[in-house]
Coordinates of N, CA and C in Angstrom, one line a residue:
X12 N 118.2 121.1 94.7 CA 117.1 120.2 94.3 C 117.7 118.9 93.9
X13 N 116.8 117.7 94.6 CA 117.9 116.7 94.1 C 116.7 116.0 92.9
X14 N 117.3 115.3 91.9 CA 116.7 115.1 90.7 C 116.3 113.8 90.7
X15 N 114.9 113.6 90.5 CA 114.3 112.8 90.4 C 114.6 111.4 89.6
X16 N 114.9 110.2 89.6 CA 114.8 108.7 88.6 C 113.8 108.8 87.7
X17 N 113.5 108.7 86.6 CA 113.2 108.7 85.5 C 111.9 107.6 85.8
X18 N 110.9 107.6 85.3 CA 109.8 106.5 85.9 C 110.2 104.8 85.8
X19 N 110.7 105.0 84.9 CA 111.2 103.2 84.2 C 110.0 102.6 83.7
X20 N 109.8 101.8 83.8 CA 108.6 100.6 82.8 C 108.5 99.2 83.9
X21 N 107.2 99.2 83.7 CA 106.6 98.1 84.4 C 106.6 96.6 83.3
X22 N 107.0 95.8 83.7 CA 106.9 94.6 82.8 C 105.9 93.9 83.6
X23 N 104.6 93.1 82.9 CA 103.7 92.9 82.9 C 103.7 91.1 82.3
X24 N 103.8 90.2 82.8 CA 103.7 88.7 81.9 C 102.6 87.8 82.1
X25 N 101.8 88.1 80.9 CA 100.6 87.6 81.6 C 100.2 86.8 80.1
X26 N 99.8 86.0 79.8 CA 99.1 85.3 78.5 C 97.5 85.9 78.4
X27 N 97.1 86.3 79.8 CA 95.3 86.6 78.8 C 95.2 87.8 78.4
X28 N 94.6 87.9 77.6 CA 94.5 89.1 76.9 C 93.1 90.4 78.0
X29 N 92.5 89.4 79.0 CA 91.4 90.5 79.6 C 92.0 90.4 81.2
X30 N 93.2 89.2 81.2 CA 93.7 89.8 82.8 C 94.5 90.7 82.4
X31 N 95.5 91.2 81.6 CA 96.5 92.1 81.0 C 95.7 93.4 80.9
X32 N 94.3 93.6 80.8 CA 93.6 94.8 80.3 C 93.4 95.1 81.9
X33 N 93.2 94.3 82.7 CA 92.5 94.2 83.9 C 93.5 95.0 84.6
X34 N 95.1 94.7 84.4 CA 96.0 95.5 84.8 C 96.4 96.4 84.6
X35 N 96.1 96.8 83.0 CA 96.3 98.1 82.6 C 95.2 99.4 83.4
X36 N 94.3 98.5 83.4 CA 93.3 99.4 83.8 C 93.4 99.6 85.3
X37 N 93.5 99.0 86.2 CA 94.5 99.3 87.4 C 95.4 100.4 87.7
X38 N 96.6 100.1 86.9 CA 97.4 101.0 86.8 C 96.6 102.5 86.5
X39 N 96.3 102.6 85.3 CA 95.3 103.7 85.3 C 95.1 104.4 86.1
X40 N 94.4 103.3 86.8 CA 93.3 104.1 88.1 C 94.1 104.4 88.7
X41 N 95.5 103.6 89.2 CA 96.3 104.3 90.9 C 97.0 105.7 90.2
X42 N 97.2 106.0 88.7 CA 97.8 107.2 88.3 C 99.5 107.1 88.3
X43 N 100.0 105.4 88.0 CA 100.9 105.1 87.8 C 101.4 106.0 86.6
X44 N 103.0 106.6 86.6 CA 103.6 107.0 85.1 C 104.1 106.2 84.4
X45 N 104.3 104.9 85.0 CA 105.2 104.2 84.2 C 104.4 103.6 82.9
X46 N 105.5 103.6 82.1 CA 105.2 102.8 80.9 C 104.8 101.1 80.9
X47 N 103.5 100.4 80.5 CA 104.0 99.0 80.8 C 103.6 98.1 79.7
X48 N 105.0 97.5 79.6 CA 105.1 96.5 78.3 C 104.9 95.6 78.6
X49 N 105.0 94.2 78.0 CA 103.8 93.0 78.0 C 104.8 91.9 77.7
X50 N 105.2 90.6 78.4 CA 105.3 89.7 77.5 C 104.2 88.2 77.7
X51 N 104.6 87.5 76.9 CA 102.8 86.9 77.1 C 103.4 85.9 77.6
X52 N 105.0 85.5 77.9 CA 105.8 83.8 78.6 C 106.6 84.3 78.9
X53 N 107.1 83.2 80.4 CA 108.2 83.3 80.7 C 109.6 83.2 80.1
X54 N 109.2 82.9 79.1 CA 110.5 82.5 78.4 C 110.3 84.1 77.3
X55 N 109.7 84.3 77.3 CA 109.5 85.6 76.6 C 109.7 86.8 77.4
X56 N 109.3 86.6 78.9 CA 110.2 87.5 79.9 C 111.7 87.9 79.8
X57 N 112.2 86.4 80.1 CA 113.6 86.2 80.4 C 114.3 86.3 78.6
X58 N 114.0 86.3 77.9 CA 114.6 87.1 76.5 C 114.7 88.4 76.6
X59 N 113.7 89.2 77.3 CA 113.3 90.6 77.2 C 114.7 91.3 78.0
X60 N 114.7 90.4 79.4 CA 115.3 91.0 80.6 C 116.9 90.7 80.1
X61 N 116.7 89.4 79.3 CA 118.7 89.4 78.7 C 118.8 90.3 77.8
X62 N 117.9 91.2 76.7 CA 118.0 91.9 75.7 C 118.8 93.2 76.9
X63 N 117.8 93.2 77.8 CA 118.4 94.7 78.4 C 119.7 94.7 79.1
X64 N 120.4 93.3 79.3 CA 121.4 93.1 80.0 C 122.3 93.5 78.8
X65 N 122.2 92.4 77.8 CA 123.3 92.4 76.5 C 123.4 94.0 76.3
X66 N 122.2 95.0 76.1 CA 122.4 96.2 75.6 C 122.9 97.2 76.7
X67 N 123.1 96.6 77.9 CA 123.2 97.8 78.7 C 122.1 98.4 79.2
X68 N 120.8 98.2 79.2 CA 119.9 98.9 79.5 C 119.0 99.1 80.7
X69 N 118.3 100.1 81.3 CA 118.0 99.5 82.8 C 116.9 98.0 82.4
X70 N 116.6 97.6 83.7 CA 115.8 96.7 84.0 C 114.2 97.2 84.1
X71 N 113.1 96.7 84.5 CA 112.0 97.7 84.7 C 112.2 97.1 86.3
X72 N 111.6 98.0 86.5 CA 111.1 98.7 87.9 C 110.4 98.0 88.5
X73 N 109.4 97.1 88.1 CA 108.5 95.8 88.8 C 108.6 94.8 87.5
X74 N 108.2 93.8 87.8 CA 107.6 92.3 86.8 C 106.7 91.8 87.5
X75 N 105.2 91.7 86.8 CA 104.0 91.0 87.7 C 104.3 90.0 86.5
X76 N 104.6 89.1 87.4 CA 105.0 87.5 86.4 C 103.4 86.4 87.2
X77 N 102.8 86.4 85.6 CA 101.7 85.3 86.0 C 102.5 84.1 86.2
X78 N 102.0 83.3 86.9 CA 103.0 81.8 87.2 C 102.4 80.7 86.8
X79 N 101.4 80.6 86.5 CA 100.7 79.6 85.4 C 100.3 80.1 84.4
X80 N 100.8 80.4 83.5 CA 100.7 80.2 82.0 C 100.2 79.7 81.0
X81 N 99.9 79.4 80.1 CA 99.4 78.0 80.0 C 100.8 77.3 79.2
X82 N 101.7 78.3 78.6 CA 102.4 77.5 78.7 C 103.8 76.9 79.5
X83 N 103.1 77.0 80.9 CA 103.6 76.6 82.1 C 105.5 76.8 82.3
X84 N 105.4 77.9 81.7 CA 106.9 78.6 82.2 C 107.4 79.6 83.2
X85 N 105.8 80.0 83.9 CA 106.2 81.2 84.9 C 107.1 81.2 86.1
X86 N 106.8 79.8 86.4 CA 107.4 79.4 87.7 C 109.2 79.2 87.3
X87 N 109.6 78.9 86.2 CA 111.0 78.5 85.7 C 111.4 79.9 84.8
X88 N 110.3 81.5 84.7 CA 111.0 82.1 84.9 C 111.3 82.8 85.9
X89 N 110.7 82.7 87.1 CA 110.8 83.1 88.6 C 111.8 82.2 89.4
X90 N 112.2 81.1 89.0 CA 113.4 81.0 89.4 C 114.6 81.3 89.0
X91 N 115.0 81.5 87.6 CA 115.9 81.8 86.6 C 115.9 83.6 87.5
X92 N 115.0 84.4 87.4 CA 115.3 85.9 87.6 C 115.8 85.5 89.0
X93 N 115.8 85.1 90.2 CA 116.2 84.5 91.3 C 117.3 84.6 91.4
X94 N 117.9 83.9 90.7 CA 119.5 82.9 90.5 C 120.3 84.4 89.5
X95 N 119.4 85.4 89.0 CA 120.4 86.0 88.6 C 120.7 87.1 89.3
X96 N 121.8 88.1 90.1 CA 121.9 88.8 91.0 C 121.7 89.9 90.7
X97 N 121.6 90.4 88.9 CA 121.4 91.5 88.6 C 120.0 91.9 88.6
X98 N 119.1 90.9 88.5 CA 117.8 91.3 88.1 C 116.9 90.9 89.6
X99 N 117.4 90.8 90.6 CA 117.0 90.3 92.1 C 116.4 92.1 92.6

């Protein structure tokens, strides 16, 4: 039997609080396992995603990166995840 990957976590970057529910509740419905954690900025992404580099940790499995924000960093953290080869 060969052994299944572990589900990982969905990272989720979204600032509103009823599009974030919108996707929780999504998920839900397709019967997703994964766990999915939140950051509300791009710049709040890209701390999260260095946290798991510095510790060794996996990456998650998808990032639904909102790209307007309001405070207009999604696009500069979609290029920054780009440019790095680990998180591509």
């Amino acid at each position: 039997m060969i052994p299944t990957a572990p589900p990982g976590y969905l990272l989720v970057v979204e600032d509103s609080d009823e599009d974030f529910a919108t996707v929780l509740e999504a998920a839900r419905a397709a019967g997703l396992p994964h766990e999915i954690r939140r950051a509300t900025s791009g710049d709040e992404c890209l701390r999260l995603l260095g946290e798991n580099e510095r510790a060794h940790r996996a990456n998650p499995r998808l990032v639904l990166l909102d790209l307007n924000t309001t405070q207009g960093d999604g696009r500069e953290a979609l290029r920054r995840i780009r440019q790095n080869e680990r998180l591509r």
